[in-house]
Each structure stands twice: as C-alpha cells, then as structure tokens.
Short mmCIF file of C-alpha atoms in Angstrom, two decimals:
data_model
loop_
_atom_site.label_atom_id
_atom_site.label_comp_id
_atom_site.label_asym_id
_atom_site.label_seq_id
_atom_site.Cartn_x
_atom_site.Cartn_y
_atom_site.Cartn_z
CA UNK K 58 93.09 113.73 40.18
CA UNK K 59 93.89 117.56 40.76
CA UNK K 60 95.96 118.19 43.99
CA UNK K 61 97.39 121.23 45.84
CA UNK K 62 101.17 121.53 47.03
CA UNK K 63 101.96 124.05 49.61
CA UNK K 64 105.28 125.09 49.87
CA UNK K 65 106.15 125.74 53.80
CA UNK K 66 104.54 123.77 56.41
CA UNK K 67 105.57 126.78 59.18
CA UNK K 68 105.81 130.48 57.89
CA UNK K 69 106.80 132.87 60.67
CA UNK K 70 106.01 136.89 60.41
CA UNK K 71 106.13 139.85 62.43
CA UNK K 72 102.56 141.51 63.66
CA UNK K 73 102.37 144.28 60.67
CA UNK K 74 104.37 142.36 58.35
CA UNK K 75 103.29 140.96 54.72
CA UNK K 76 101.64 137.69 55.15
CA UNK K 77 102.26 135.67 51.96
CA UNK K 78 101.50 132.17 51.99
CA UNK K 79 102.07 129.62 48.89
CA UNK K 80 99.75 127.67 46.94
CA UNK K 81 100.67 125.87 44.04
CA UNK K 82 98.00 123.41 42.14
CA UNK K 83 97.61 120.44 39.59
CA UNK K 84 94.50 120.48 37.08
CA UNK K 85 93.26 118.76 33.98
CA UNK K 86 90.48 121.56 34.12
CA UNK K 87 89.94 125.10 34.88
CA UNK K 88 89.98 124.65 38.51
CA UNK K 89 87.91 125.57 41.49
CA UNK K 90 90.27 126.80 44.39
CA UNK K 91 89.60 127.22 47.72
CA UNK K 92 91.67 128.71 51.15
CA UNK K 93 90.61 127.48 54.27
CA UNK K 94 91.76 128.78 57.99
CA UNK K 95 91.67 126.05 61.19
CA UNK K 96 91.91 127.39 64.43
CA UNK K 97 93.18 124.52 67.51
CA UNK K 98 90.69 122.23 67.72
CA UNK K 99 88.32 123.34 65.43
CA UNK K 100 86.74 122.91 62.19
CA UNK K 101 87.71 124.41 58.96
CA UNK K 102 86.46 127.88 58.13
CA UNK K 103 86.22 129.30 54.37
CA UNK K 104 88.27 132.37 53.80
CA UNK K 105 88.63 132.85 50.45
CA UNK K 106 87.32 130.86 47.11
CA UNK K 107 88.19 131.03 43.13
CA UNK K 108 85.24 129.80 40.86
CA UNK K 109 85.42 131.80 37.52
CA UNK K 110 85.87 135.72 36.66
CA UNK K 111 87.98 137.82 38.46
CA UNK K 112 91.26 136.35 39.40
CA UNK K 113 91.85 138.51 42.24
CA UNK K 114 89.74 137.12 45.17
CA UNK K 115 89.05 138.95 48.21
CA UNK K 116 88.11 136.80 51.36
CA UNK K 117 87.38 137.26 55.19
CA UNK K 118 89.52 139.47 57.45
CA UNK K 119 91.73 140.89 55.15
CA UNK K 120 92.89 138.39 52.68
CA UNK K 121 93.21 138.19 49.16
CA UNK K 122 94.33 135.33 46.80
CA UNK K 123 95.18 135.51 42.92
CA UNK K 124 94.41 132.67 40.36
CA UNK K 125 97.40 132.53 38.28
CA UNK K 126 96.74 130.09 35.24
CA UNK K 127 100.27 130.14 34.02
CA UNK K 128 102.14 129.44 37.20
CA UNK K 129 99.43 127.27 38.31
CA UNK K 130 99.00 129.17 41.35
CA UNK K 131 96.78 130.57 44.15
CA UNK K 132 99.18 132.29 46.92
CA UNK K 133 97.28 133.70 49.86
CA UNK K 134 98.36 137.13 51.11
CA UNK K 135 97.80 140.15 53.63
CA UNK K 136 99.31 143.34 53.95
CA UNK K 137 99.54 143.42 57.54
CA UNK K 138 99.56 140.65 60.01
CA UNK K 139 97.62 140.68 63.28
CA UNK K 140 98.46 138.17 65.93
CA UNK K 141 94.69 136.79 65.51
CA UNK K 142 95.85 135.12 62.24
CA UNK K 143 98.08 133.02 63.97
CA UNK K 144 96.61 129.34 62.61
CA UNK K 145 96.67 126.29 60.37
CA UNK K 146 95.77 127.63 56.97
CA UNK K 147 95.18 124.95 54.09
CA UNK K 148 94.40 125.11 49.87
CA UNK K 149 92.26 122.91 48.45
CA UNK K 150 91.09 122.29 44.75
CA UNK K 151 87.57 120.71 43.89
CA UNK K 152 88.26 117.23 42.15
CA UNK K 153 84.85 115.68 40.15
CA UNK K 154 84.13 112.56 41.37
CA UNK K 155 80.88 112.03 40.04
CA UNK K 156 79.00 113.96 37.10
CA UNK K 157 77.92 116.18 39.73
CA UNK K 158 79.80 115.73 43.00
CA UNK K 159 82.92 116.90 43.84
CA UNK K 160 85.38 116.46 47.14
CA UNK K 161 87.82 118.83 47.80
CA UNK K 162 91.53 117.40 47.55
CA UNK K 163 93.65 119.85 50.34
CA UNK K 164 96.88 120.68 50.64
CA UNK K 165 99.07 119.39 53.69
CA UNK K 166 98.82 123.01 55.34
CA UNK K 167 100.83 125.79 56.54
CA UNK K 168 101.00 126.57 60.20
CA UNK K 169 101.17 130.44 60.36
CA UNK K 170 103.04 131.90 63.30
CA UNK K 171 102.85 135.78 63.98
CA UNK K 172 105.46 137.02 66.43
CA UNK K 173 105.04 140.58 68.52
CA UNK C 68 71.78 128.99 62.73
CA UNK C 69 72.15 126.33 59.85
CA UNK C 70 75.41 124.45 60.79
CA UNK C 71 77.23 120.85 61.03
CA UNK C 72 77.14 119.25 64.46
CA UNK C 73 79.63 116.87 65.50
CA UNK C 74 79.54 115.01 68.95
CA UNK C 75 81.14 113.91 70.52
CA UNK C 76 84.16 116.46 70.86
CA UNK C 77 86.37 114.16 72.66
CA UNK C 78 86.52 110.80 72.70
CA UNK C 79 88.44 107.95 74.41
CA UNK C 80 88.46 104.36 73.11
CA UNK C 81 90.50 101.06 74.35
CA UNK C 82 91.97 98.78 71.86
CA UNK C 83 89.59 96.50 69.90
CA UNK C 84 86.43 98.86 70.47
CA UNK C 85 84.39 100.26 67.81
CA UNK C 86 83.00 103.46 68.09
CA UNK C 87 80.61 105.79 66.04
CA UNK C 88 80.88 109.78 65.63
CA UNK C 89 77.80 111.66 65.05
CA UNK C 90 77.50 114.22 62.10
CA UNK C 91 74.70 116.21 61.90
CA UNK C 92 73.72 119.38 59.40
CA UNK C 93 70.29 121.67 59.09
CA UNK C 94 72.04 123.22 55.62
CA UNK C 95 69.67 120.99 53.56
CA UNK C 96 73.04 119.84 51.76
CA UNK C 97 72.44 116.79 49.54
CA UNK C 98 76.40 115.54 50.12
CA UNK C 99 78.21 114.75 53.09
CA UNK C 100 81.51 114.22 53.85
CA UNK C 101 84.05 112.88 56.42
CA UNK C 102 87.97 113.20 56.34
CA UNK C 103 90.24 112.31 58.91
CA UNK C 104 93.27 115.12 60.18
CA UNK C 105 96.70 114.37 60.91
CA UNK C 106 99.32 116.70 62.08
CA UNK C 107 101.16 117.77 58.87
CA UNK C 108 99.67 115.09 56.39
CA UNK C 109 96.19 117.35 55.85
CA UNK C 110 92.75 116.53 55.48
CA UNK C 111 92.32 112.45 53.88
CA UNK C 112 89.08 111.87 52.49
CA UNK C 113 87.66 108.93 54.25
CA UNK C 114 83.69 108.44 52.83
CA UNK C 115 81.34 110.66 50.93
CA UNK C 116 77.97 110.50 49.94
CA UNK C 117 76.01 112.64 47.18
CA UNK C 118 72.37 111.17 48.05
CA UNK C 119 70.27 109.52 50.75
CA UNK C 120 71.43 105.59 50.94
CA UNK C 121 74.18 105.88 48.52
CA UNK C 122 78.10 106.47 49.55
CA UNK C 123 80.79 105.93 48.06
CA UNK C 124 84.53 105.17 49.96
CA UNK C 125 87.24 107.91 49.36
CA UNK C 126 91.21 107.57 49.92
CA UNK C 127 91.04 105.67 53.27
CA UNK C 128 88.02 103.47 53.61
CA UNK C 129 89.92 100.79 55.43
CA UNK C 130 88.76 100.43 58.68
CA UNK C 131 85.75 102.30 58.85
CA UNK C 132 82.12 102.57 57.88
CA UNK C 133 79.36 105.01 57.37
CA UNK C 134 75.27 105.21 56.93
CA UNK C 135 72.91 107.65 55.04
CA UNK C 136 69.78 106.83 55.67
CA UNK C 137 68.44 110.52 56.39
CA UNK C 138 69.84 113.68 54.41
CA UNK C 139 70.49 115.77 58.00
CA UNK C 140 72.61 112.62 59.26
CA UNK C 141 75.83 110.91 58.19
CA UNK C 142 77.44 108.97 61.18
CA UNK C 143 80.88 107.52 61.03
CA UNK C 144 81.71 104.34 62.36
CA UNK C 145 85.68 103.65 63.40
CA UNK C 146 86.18 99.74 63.68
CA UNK C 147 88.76 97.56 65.45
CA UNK C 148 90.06 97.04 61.92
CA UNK C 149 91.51 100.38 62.07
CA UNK C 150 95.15 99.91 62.60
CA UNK C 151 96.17 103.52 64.09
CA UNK C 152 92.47 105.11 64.51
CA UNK C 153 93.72 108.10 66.96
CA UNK C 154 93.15 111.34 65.08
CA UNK C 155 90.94 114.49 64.52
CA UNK C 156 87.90 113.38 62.53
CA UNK C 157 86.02 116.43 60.60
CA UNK C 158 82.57 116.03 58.91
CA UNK C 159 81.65 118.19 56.17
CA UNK C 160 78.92 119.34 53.83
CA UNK C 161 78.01 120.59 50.55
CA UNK C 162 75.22 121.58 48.37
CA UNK C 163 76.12 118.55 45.94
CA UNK C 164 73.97 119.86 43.02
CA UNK C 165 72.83 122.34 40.77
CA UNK C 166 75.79 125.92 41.01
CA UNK C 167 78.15 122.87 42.97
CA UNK C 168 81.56 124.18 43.26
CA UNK C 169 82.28 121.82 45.98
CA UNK C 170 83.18 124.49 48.49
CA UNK C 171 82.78 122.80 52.04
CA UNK C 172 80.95 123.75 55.02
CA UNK C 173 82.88 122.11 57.99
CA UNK C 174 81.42 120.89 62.00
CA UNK C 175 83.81 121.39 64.66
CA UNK C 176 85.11 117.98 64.68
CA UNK C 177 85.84 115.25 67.11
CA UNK C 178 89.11 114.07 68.67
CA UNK C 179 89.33 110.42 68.66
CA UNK C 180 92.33 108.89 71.07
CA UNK C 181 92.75 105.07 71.55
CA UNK C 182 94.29 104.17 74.27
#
C-alpha cells in the first residue's frame, strides 16, 4: 500500500517567515499526491494536488508543493507566513483499492504554529 | 452549493449505546467515504463504498457499520462493540470514476464523546 511520512508533527515560524513543511512518500506507482489544511473542528480542505505534468504545483493562498521522484518527496512551502495559516496541515497519497476506486492513505499531520 | 453534510456536529453517548452519524453529499459522487481522526495518529480509513449497495471495510471496521442504499447518503453506525469510540468522525466524497484521482471532498465532521 503507498503511505505518506511527515517529518514534524509541530513546526513553529515567525509571521513573514518561510513556511516549509515535509512530505515524504512510499509508491509502487507514479503517485497521486495531495496537501490538505484542517482548521479546529472542521473538515479537511484541498490546498494543493499532484496528478501528472508539471511538478511544481501551485495551490490555495499562497502555497506551492514540488513532486520530487528521486527523493520521493512532496514538501509544502510559502514564502511568507500569515498568522491565518496557523492549522493542522496533512499529505496524503491515492492508494487503488479497486480497478477504479481509490482512498487516500494520509499522513499523521503537522500542526503549524505561526508566532507574531 | 454542492457540499457534504454531516450532523450531528456534536454528539454525546453513554457506554453501551449505539449511535448513527449522518453523511450527506449533492456532488453526485459515486464513492463515499468515512475515516475516523485522532489527535496525532491522522485520518484511519474506517468504510468506503464505490457504488449504491456495495461497501467495502477499510483499516478499522471493528466496531462499526455503514449503509448505501441511496448515492446522496452514506450513514455511519458506531456500535457498543467499539472499544474506545470517542473521536472526530469525517465523511468524505469522491467522483469514484472515469478522470478518478481520488482527491477528496470532505463535510465538516462530527465529534463523537462517550461518556
């Protein structure tokens, strides 16, 4: 089965500061990659996804994630935090389960934490 | 708007009660999907079903059970067989066929705490 590790359950940054969050993946197959943001008490929102093409991926509010085949990677980043992004942010990868379904697998999450 | 409804938002439950959450979408999605949250363990896949009156159990079946018997509706049911049931419960969708990249669309989920 394909699975996500995230390195860093809490990553702490000033407001302005590079937000850089780590995403590192297992695949048999090219992969489909996903970043998803979760506000308290809410759902899951899409910010960002990797199908095929380019491997530079440009989401929602300002971030950016790049599919690196040879480090089996998919690091989230923005140039400049904002206290908004403050949140629970979480990598999945699509895993086949049926000849046309797929779940997503996630990763255990990274609580982001932006500081004045 | 198209979206994933999930009631109820909070929800209280003794000891030995089942209790059903209610998933409901208007995205025309052929799959559905529930996983269960826990702080710092992620998102567990729980049951998922790709067509009307067909699902199929995911990582952690035990304990509860589910229905599809329209497309819009995919209710979960948490049982007194669940050993530690208390935890955020989040339904989710997907187009399930044809361009399927199995990106999710996500409800707001419900809070389940047994007391």
């Amino acid at each position: 089965a394909q699975s996500v590790t995230q390195l860093g359950s809490h990553v702490s940054v000033s407001e302005g500061a590079l937000v850089l969050l780590r995403c590192n993946y297992s695949s048999s197959v090219p992969p489909y990659l996903f970043w998803y943001v979760q506000y308290p008490n809410q759902g899951l929102q899409l910010l960002l996804k990797y199908t095929t093409g380019a491997t530079l991926v440009k989401g929602i509010n300002g971030f950016e994630a790049e599919f690196k085949k040879s480090e089996t990677s998919f690091h989230l980043t923005k140039p400049s935090a904002h206290m908004s992004d403050a949140a629970e942010y979480f990598c999945a990868v699509s895993d086949r389960i049926s000849n046309s379904g797929y779940a997503l697998n996630f990763g255990k999450g990274t609580s982001l934490l932006v500081t004045p | 708007d198209g979206g994933i409804t999930q009631s109820p938002k909070y929800l209280f439950r003794k000891e030995g009660q089942n209790v059903t959450l209610s998933c409901e979408q208007n995205l025309n999605h052929d799959a559905m999907y529930w996983y269960r949250q826990d702080p710092g363990q992620g998102l567990r896949l729980i049951y998922y079903s790709q067509i009307v009156n067909d699902f199929q159990k995911g990582d952690i079946a035990e304990g509860y059970s589910v229905s599809r018997e329209k497309k819009e509706s995919f209710p979960l049911t948490v049982t007194s067989a669940q050993k530690n049931p208390t935890a955020f419960y989040l339904c989710a969708s997907s187009i399930g066929t044809g361009k399927n990249t199995g990106e999710l669309f996500f409800g707001e989920g419900s809070r389940l705490t047994v007391l």
